[in-house]
Amino acid sequence: MREQERKREERRRRNMDEKARKRAENAAVATRGGIAIDSVEYVKQIFAYRAQHGVQAKPTHYDGAAAGLPTAWDEEHESDASASRIRVVVRKRPLLGAERERLEFDAVTTLPSPSGLARYCTVHEPKRRVDESKEVSHHEFRLDAAFSEADTNGDIGSAIGLRSLVGHVLDGQPATVLCFGQTGSGKTVTMMGLSGHDDGRSGVGLFTMATRELFALLERTCAGIRPDERPVVFVSFFEIYRAGAYDLLNNREALAVRDDGKGRTIVSGLMHAEAPNAPAVDGLVELAARARSTGSTAANAQSSRSHAILQLRVCSAALAARVRIDGSTPGGGKLSLIDLAGSERAADAADEEQQTRLEGAEINKSLLCLKECIRAIDTHKKHTPFRGSKLTHVLREAFSGNAKMVFIANVSSASGATEHSLNTLRYAARVNDFRPPGSRARTAGWTTVRARHAGKPHAVSPIPLAPMVAPGSAAPAPHVPPLQLAALAAVGKMRQLAAASKSAKLNTRAATGEDGGGAGGGDAGEGDAPGAGSGRERGIACAVPSSSTTGDRKAGGGGGGGGRASAASERGAERG
């Protein structure tokens, strides 16, 4: 007994020493990395994941100035009329100073690619098991491009093919660049740039870069053309706040969004300012930005509470003369640059004032309507609910014809925002699955992997890529994941059980008299036996034959009279 007690005490002492050693090690790691002690186990699992996938300590960088690098549009041939006209990319925002003070850690990883353009983004979701042990679920998404915190606005503009979009507009077609994500995730910095910084890379937003590309391309293509015959650029800037549209270039005048007789959407009363060069457009954008609706929320002290829409319209000289008289005159190419308001959960705005809650509800409603419009087009429905919100009503033209669109999903890298990042990327993945009518499937869709733990029995295989198909050969049959096959089989089984249950209920109701047949069967059973079943059979025999269930019910309903009539006819036959 004493020997066993001594060994037990030794085991307890060793366990206590091991726990103390781990606490000291975690404290040292937390001090060096600037994270909380409770987060060390999570960070270790994230580092192991990155090492497994070859992610370097320094984030990857897409050099937009380098020649020969692929863009988000290189996956399919743009000359193919059936190719998809929509691209979805994701941008990771670096940790902010306030997040580092809260000892949060980086919970988003962009996986490098040999081609130079990353396409995979992983969100690491920290969790606790029932036994209080810590684990990380790795959610992997494949989009058309993934940008790390090292990529600048200039790199993103090159990767999304901003120059090709401008050329598409000069051909008389619409193009749209739309930025969305959680409030405080860097949407306004991506679209409008950093105020007071103009270094040609990170300081300039996509608004300014698109404007410079447009006028530079016009200068090259219109060389040698008389000034009065050159195309004219008109600028309009308005916002959608709550359920209304307001002109930011005209003292926030209220606008009316209507449809003309040909089904085209027109923003009535919108000012179209003629811009001779790129600096003039920058001045108008700066003027409109000061008039935009902003507010303070629990997640962001200076949050954009409206959808800001900048439209650059290129018109021929003849069309420009009509537009100067009536701005709603259709025609010309249009480039729309949209900075959406930050999405947020209702639970995060529960403690805010009523106006902030209503703003958040309207923002989420417009994003939901946008997804429903994409779903309706994807499933070839006859009706697309464009009028569900002002945003989708204005963007109606962006989903029709040969329009091109780029979605930029902005996510925060902070561990405290993993749920928001997951919601944003799931929304982006649904948009990425969009295919216009008559188009072929995307060469590689999106994949989300949950609870991926190396070394666990339930570990998931690496991210599946679409198989390569040789030119001229038949495409392989589409791969259906095992989970989807199991779900389909379960649905089929449930339908069979429901049909069998319904049939059994009908038979039971008819046998017990709930439909009237049982009562007649009981009366017949009293004189002739064998009970309710015999009465139903006689009732059916005396009724007019019918193959429908309704006919059987009617026959069973007269089962009592049918049984008595059958007995009377038999007695009459015996007397005869």
XYZ file of C-alpha atoms in Angstrom:
576
model
C 0.000 0.000 0.000
C 2.769 2.412 0.856
C 4.494 1.614 -2.455
C 1.309 2.310 -4.421
C 0.764 5.571 -2.535
C 4.339 6.641 -3.287
C 3.930 5.926 -7.019
C 0.640 7.816 -7.076
C 2.284 10.852 -5.517
C 5.103 10.695 -8.067
C 2.619 10.662 -10.944
C 0.783 13.646 -9.487
C 4.066 15.530 -9.060
C 5.117 14.783 -12.658
C 1.748 15.935 -13.998
C 1.914 19.152 -12.023
C 5.464 19.807 -13.238
C 4.393 19.189 -16.851
C 1.478 21.591 -16.532
C 3.727 24.227 -14.994
C 6.246 23.778 -17.799
C 3.524 24.196 -20.443
C 2.179 27.291 -18.739
C 5.651 28.830 -18.660
C 6.222 27.930 -22.304
C 2.864 29.364 -23.364
C 3.556 32.519 -21.369
C 6.893 32.943 -23.134
C 5.315 32.373 -26.556
C 2.489 34.771 -25.753
C 4.960 37.437 -24.651
C 7.046 37.098 -27.826
C 4.036 36.953 -30.155
C 1.858 39.525 -28.431
C -1.098 37.174 -27.953
C -3.097 35.942 -24.994
C -1.930 32.851 -23.114
C -5.254 31.123 -23.802
C -4.653 31.563 -27.562
C -1.273 29.826 -27.732
C -2.729 26.394 -28.499
C -4.800 27.883 -31.315
C -1.797 29.680 -32.788
C 0.282 26.504 -32.700
C -2.341 24.628 -34.714
C -2.556 27.485 -37.232
C 1.247 27.524 -37.618
C 1.210 23.753 -38.165
C -1.424 24.188 -40.886
C 0.608 26.885 -42.615
C 3.770 24.814 -42.465
C 1.915 21.862 -43.956
C 0.798 24.002 -46.920
C 4.104 25.790 -47.465
C 2.995 29.197 -46.246
C 5.976 31.383 -45.436
C 6.216 33.716 -42.475
C 6.224 36.694 -44.835
C 2.881 36.860 -46.693
C 2.799 36.314 -50.440
C 2.671 39.302 -52.710
C 1.114 39.631 -56.172
C 3.342 41.993 -58.123
C 0.899 43.867 -60.284
C 3.706 45.681 -62.104
C 5.314 42.440 -63.299
C 4.533 41.247 -66.811
C 3.096 37.845 -67.629
C 1.338 37.208 -64.334
C -2.186 35.750 -64.573
C -5.294 37.719 -63.661
C -8.664 36.693 -62.321
C -10.002 36.578 -65.896
C -7.412 34.122 -67.245
C -9.277 31.044 -66.043
C -11.656 31.140 -68.997
C -11.351 32.559 -72.492
C -12.942 35.977 -72.674
C -13.681 35.427 -76.357
C -16.021 32.568 -75.451
C -19.557 33.948 -75.560
C -20.707 31.379 -73.015
C -17.951 32.143 -70.507
C -18.918 33.476 -67.112
C -18.864 37.265 -66.864
C -18.431 37.465 -63.117
C -15.337 37.159 -60.920
C -15.099 36.959 -57.126
C -11.892 37.736 -55.227
C -11.081 38.110 -51.536
C -8.797 40.583 -49.780
C -7.393 40.025 -46.301
C -6.971 43.062 -44.073
C -3.980 43.142 -41.679
C -4.367 43.354 -37.925
C -5.061 46.824 -36.572
C -3.433 48.393 -33.541
C -6.585 48.078 -31.444
C -6.810 44.371 -32.279
C -3.193 43.822 -31.254
C -3.888 45.587 -27.969
C -6.710 43.092 -27.392
C -4.112 40.317 -27.973
C -5.970 38.902 -30.973
C -4.111 36.754 -33.495
C -4.114 36.283 -37.266
C -6.829 33.758 -38.155
C -6.889 34.041 -41.984
C -4.397 32.499 -44.418
C -4.022 32.923 -48.166
C -2.355 29.865 -49.664
C 0.456 30.620 -52.162
C 0.251 29.525 -55.781
C 3.060 28.658 -58.220
C 1.412 30.852 -60.871
C 1.825 33.949 -58.698
C -1.907 34.544 -58.148
C -3.257 32.888 -55.002
C -6.755 31.446 -55.270
C -7.319 29.789 -51.863
C -8.231 31.515 -48.614
C -8.555 29.706 -45.267
C -10.324 30.952 -42.150
C -9.129 29.329 -38.919
C -12.015 29.115 -36.471
C -10.971 28.512 -32.824
C -13.231 26.135 -30.900
C -13.422 24.295 -27.614
C -14.406 20.661 -27.336
C -16.711 19.277 -24.670
C -13.696 18.266 -22.586
C -12.429 21.902 -22.741
C -9.569 21.011 -25.076
C -8.806 23.477 -27.860
C -9.045 22.833 -31.572
C -9.100 24.833 -34.806
C -11.457 24.241 -37.710
C -9.912 25.224 -41.039
C -12.504 26.507 -43.551
C -11.014 26.627 -47.048
C -12.528 28.637 -49.897
C -11.475 28.690 -53.530
C -12.220 31.924 -55.379
C -10.872 33.547 -58.527
C -8.125 35.336 -56.562
C -7.023 35.723 -52.945
C -4.954 38.690 -51.738
C -2.920 38.824 -48.539
C -2.205 41.823 -46.331
C 0.969 42.465 -48.379
C -0.984 43.193 -51.582
C -1.725 46.837 -52.341
C -4.616 48.475 -54.150
C -2.466 48.658 -57.262
C -1.843 44.913 -57.148
C -5.566 44.255 -56.777
C -6.396 46.554 -59.679
C -3.988 44.654 -61.911
C -5.207 41.230 -60.770
C -8.898 41.949 -61.365
C -8.125 43.181 -64.876
C -9.135 46.803 -64.361
C -7.626 47.750 -67.724
C -9.660 45.097 -69.542
C -12.822 46.268 -67.772
C -12.196 49.805 -68.969
C -11.717 48.490 -72.516
C -15.011 46.629 -72.159
C -16.712 49.925 -71.245
C -15.213 51.691 -74.268
C -16.822 48.992 -76.404
C -20.205 50.242 -75.169
C -20.791 47.524 -72.548
C -21.426 47.842 -68.784
C -18.869 46.765 -66.167
C -19.119 46.789 -62.371
C -16.631 46.510 -59.505
C -18.346 45.883 -56.178
C -16.702 45.738 -52.738
C -18.483 44.183 -49.751
C -17.730 42.731 -46.328
C -17.979 43.257 -42.595
C -17.932 46.805 -41.289
C -14.333 47.844 -40.656
C -12.846 45.261 -43.027
C -11.251 47.813 -45.386
C -13.824 48.290 -48.161
C -13.587 52.079 -48.297
C -9.776 51.919 -48.226
C -9.885 49.516 -51.176
C -12.252 51.637 -53.253
C -11.320 55.198 -52.231
C -7.769 54.764 -50.926
C -6.020 56.223 -47.897
C -6.675 59.902 -47.369
C -3.577 62.045 -47.836
C -1.432 59.281 -49.350
C -0.756 59.151 -53.065
C 2.195 56.865 -53.617
C 0.716 55.138 -56.667
C 0.307 51.838 -54.813
C -1.494 51.551 -51.493
C -2.729 55.128 -51.161
C -4.795 55.305 -54.361
C -8.105 53.489 -54.404
C -9.810 51.695 -57.265
C -11.917 54.815 -57.953
C -8.845 56.819 -58.901
C -7.087 53.947 -60.684
C -10.121 53.216 -62.860
C -10.452 56.895 -63.733
C -6.784 57.145 -64.750
C -7.009 53.963 -66.830
C -10.127 55.258 -68.569
C -8.681 58.607 -69.613
C -5.313 57.076 -70.537
C -7.034 54.572 -72.828
C -9.200 57.315 -74.323
C -6.083 59.367 -75.018
C -4.442 56.481 -76.856
C -7.463 55.384 -78.866
C -8.663 58.908 -79.784
C -5.337 60.260 -80.960
C -5.850 62.163 -84.194
C -9.603 62.676 -83.675
C -11.001 66.187 -83.547
C -11.846 67.360 -79.997
C -15.516 67.921 -80.856
C -15.810 64.329 -82.111
C -14.122 62.589 -79.192
C -16.082 60.540 -76.643
C -17.257 62.385 -73.540
C -17.079 61.085 -69.959
C -19.941 61.871 -67.579
C -19.608 61.327 -63.829
C -22.438 60.625 -61.396
C -22.101 59.771 -57.724
C -25.048 58.822 -55.527
C -25.712 56.773 -52.417
C -28.417 54.358 -51.323
C -29.252 55.071 -47.695
C -31.952 52.974 -46.047
C -34.713 52.768 -48.695
C -33.855 55.918 -50.652
C -31.342 57.157 -53.231
C -29.598 60.528 -52.850
C -27.377 62.493 -55.228
C -24.041 63.245 -53.564
C -23.069 65.754 -56.268
C -26.264 67.791 -55.872
C -26.688 68.493 -52.143
C -28.123 65.032 -51.441
C -31.212 65.570 -53.537
C -33.647 62.655 -53.373
C -33.701 60.486 -56.495
C -36.362 58.226 -57.982
C -35.419 54.836 -59.422
C -37.829 53.866 -62.207
C -38.140 51.569 -65.215
C -38.882 52.897 -68.682
C -41.134 51.277 -71.275
C -38.316 49.024 -72.487
C -37.493 47.630 -69.041
C -34.379 49.747 -68.520
C -33.655 51.145 -65.063
C -33.381 54.938 -64.889
C -32.330 57.032 -61.895
C -34.490 60.092 -62.395
C -33.003 63.452 -61.359
C -29.396 62.207 -61.154
C -26.771 64.815 -62.036
C -24.319 63.844 -64.810
C -21.230 66.059 -64.526
C -18.986 66.252 -67.584
C -15.341 65.496 -66.690
C -12.523 66.498 -69.070
C -9.740 64.604 -67.249
C -8.917 62.336 -64.308
C -8.146 65.120 -61.756
C -11.611 66.549 -62.348
C -13.154 63.189 -61.446
C -10.985 62.972 -58.314
C -12.282 66.373 -57.206
C -15.894 65.269 -57.678
C -15.273 62.047 -55.750
C -13.711 63.962 -52.861
C -16.683 66.327 -52.819
C -19.160 63.437 -52.748
C -17.249 61.524 -50.063
C -17.743 64.394 -47.600
C -21.509 64.223 -48.121
C -21.772 60.453 -47.658
C -23.685 59.079 -44.675
C -21.448 57.671 -41.951
C -22.044 56.637 -38.365
C -20.521 55.002 -35.321
C -21.231 51.388 -34.470
C -19.975 48.933 -31.881
C -17.651 47.399 -34.473
C -16.407 50.568 -36.208
C -16.223 54.132 -34.949
C -16.528 55.541 -38.484
C -18.683 53.114 -40.432
C -20.151 53.813 -43.871
C -23.912 53.461 -43.476
C -24.828 53.733 -47.159
C -23.950 52.130 -50.482
C -21.834 54.593 -52.503
C -22.072 54.209 -56.305
C -19.702 56.020 -58.670
C -20.630 55.742 -62.351
C -18.352 56.720 -65.239
C -20.338 56.868 -68.457
C -18.582 57.079 -71.840
C -20.737 58.544 -74.608
C -20.120 59.405 -78.210
C -20.224 63.061 -79.251
C -23.755 62.706 -80.678
C -25.061 60.892 -77.597
C -23.359 63.378 -75.276
C -25.396 66.208 -76.780
C -28.621 64.409 -75.830
C -27.321 63.472 -72.369
C -26.587 67.136 -71.611
C -30.284 67.834 -72.195
C -31.688 64.699 -70.559
C -29.381 62.702 -68.306
C -31.676 59.664 -68.404
C -30.995 59.134 -72.122
C -29.796 55.516 -72.470
C -26.719 54.428 -74.369
C -22.935 54.330 -74.059
C -20.644 52.250 -71.888
C -20.874 52.507 -68.115
C -18.346 51.633 -65.416
C -19.912 51.345 -61.949
C -17.665 51.336 -58.878
C -19.605 50.454 -55.712
C -18.525 50.658 -52.093
C -21.178 48.746 -50.166
C -22.029 49.532 -46.584
C -20.579 47.199 -43.980
C -22.695 44.175 -43.116
C -23.251 43.253 -39.484
C -25.208 40.797 -37.415
C -28.355 41.861 -35.610
C -26.876 40.578 -32.333
C -23.942 42.992 -32.656
C -26.310 45.956 -33.065
C -28.687 44.962 -30.247
C -27.276 47.589 -27.883
C -27.237 50.368 -30.476
C -29.858 53.054 -30.924
C -32.901 52.435 -33.082
C -31.591 54.322 -36.125
C -28.408 52.245 -36.202
C -30.419 49.033 -35.963
C -32.691 50.107 -38.817
C -29.669 51.015 -40.936
C -28.113 47.612 -40.311
C -31.362 45.841 -41.155
C -31.669 47.722 -44.450
C -28.030 46.976 -45.336
C -28.482 43.251 -44.706
C -31.754 43.271 -46.636
C -30.097 44.742 -49.728
C -27.290 42.149 -49.575
C -29.856 39.371 -49.215
C -31.808 40.680 -52.217
C -28.583 40.810 -54.212
C -27.926 37.139 -53.463
C -31.528 36.215 -54.296
C -31.220 37.936 -57.680
C -28.059 35.958 -58.388
C -29.803 32.756 -57.295
C -32.783 33.478 -59.561
C -30.545 34.057 -62.583
C -28.473 30.989 -61.754
C -31.556 28.721 -61.570
C -33.121 30.247 -64.722
C -36.245 31.456 -62.946
C -38.766 33.433 -64.945
C -38.853 36.224 -62.374
C -35.797 37.918 -60.901
C -36.617 40.031 -57.803
C -34.621 43.103 -58.797
C -37.146 45.380 -57.063
C -36.536 43.757 -53.698
C -34.220 46.642 -52.787
C -32.940 49.878 -54.255
C -29.472 48.383 -54.656
C -30.590 45.475 -56.847
C -32.919 47.765 -58.780
C -30.012 50.052 -59.667
C -27.729 47.076 -60.479
C -30.220 45.481 -62.850
C -28.139 46.415 -65.871
C -25.044 44.835 -64.314
C -26.534 41.329 -64.633
C -27.815 41.563 -68.194
C -26.293 41.191 -71.639
C -22.504 41.199 -71.890
C -21.993 42.951 -68.570
C -18.897 42.084 -66.540
C -18.747 42.210 -62.769
C -16.040 41.812 -60.131
C -16.926 41.133 -56.478
C -14.234 41.995 -53.918
C -14.863 40.367 -50.532
C -13.002 42.117 -47.722
C -12.301 40.115 -44.555
C -10.579 40.949 -41.301
C -7.689 38.759 -40.190
C -8.451 39.185 -36.473
C -9.419 36.091 -34.517
C -12.337 37.964 -32.959
C -13.925 38.438 -36.398
C -13.767 34.840 -37.657
C -17.553 34.487 -37.677
C -17.938 37.645 -39.763
C -15.168 36.499 -42.122
C -16.863 33.133 -42.568
C -20.198 34.790 -43.370
C -18.529 37.065 -45.925
C -16.674 34.218 -47.636
C -19.744 31.982 -47.700
C -21.637 34.801 -49.364
C -18.768 35.240 -51.824
C -18.700 31.499 -52.513
C -22.397 31.549 -53.360
C -21.866 34.457 -55.749
C -18.871 32.666 -57.265
C -21.139 29.762 -58.151
C -23.195 32.050 -60.405
C -23.445 31.031 -64.075
C -25.401 33.097 -66.596
C -27.944 31.250 -68.763
C -26.255 29.120 -71.407
C -22.811 29.233 -69.813
C -20.730 26.239 -68.924
C -19.759 25.275 -65.411
C -16.832 27.032 -63.792
C -13.599 25.114 -64.186
C -13.236 24.862 -60.429
C -15.898 25.912 -57.985
C -15.512 26.657 -54.319
C -14.712 24.232 -51.538
C -15.232 24.670 -47.837
C -13.508 22.205 -45.519
C -14.686 22.101 -41.933
C -12.922 20.553 -38.956
C -9.769 19.663 -40.820
C -7.280 18.313 -38.295
C -4.046 16.671 -39.350
C -3.577 13.234 -37.890
C -7.220 12.825 -36.868
C -9.260 9.838 -38.077
C -11.792 12.214 -39.660
C -9.195 14.260 -41.517
C -10.257 15.558 -44.930
C -8.217 15.007 -48.054
C -6.478 18.023 -49.651
C -8.494 20.557 -51.622
C -9.865 18.873 -54.772
C -9.039 20.592 -58.029
C -10.961 20.221 -61.253
C -9.434 17.574 -63.569
C -7.644 18.829 -66.643
C -9.381 18.081 -69.927
C -7.398 17.797 -73.129
C -8.613 19.961 -76.046
C -11.171 18.152 -78.156
C -11.814 15.409 -75.589
C -15.098 14.843 -73.811
C -15.450 16.430 -70.415
C -15.587 13.978 -67.506
C -18.804 13.386 -65.647
C -19.341 15.897 -62.839
C -18.065 14.686 -59.485
C -20.713 14.462 -56.778
C -19.284 14.484 -53.248
C -20.119 11.444 -51.088
C -21.929 13.611 -48.556
C -24.171 14.970 -51.291
C -24.899 11.439 -52.538
C -25.783 10.359 -49.020
C -28.042 13.390 -48.610
C -29.840 12.617 -51.874
C -30.304 8.989 -50.837
C -31.681 10.086 -47.473
C -34.144 12.442 -49.141
C -35.333 9.663 -51.447
C -35.762 7.315 -48.498
C -37.737 9.948 -46.597
C -40.049 10.459 -49.561
C -40.684 6.709 -49.793
C -41.450 6.506 -46.077
C -43.786 9.508 -46.327
C -45.660 7.905 -49.232
C -45.960 4.601 -47.383
C -47.135 6.365 -44.231
C -49.763 8.301 -46.178
C -51.065 5.128 -47.809
C -51.228 3.357 -44.428
C -53.153 6.265 -42.909
C -55.699 6.171 -45.735
C -56.227 2.446 -45.275
C -56.533 2.841 -41.501
C -59.051 5.668 -41.782
C -61.142 3.667 -44.230
C -60.999 0.561 -42.012
C -61.911 2.369 -38.768
C -64.727 4.407 -40.325
C -63.179 7.886 -40.286
C -64.250 8.365 -43.921
C -67.718 6.824 -43.445
C -66.829 3.417 -44.880
C -65.919 1.996 -41.482
C -69.340 2.820 -40.028
C -71.070 0.992 -42.831
C -68.662 -1.885 -42.453
C -69.513 -2.172 -38.779
C -73.253 -2.321 -39.467
C -72.728 -4.987 -42.064
C -70.457 -6.894 -39.751
C -73.174 -7.132 -37.100
C -75.385 -9.206 -39.392
C -72.911 -10.950 -41.607
C -69.441 -10.719 -40.020
C -66.429 -10.632 -40.319
C -66.691 -6.963 -39.280
C -65.583 -3.656 -40.781
C -63.387 -5.112 -43.490
C -66.178 -7.231 -44.898
C -68.519 -4.253 -45.032
C -65.938 -2.160 -46.945
C -65.390 -4.968 -49.432
C -69.149 -5.309 -50.076
C -69.517 -1.555 -50.391
C -66.791 -1.438 -53.021
C -68.323 -4.393 -54.854
C -71.745 -2.726 -55.088
C -70.351 0.651 -56.147
C -69.363 1.714 -59.638
C -65.830 0.482 -60.325
C -63.226 3.253 -60.154
C -59.454 3.186 -60.279
C -59.022 6.393 -58.274
C -58.631 6.659 -54.541
C -61.563 9.062 -54.411
C -63.789 6.442 -55.965
C -62.719 3.914 -53.357
C -63.508 6.393 -50.591
C -66.979 7.095 -52.027
C -67.660 3.417 -52.348
C -66.506 2.832 -48.801
C -68.675 5.744 -47.640
C -71.788 3.781 -48.696
C -70.453 0.598 -47.213
C -73.306 0.184 -44.724
C -76.059 0.564 -47.323
C -74.075 -1.489 -49.771
C -73.770 -4.344 -47.287
C -77.509 -4.381 -46.527
C -78.451 -4.158 -50.208
C -76.183 -7.080 -51.008
C -77.800 -9.240 -48.271
C -81.330 -8.331 -49.461
C -80.500 -9.239 -53.056
C -79.141 -12.603 -51.935
C -82.343 -13.392 -49.944
C -84.498 -12.371 -52.925
C -82.530 -14.656 -55.183
C -83.046 -17.586 -52.759
C -86.863 -17.028 -52.699
C -86.909 -16.870 -56.478
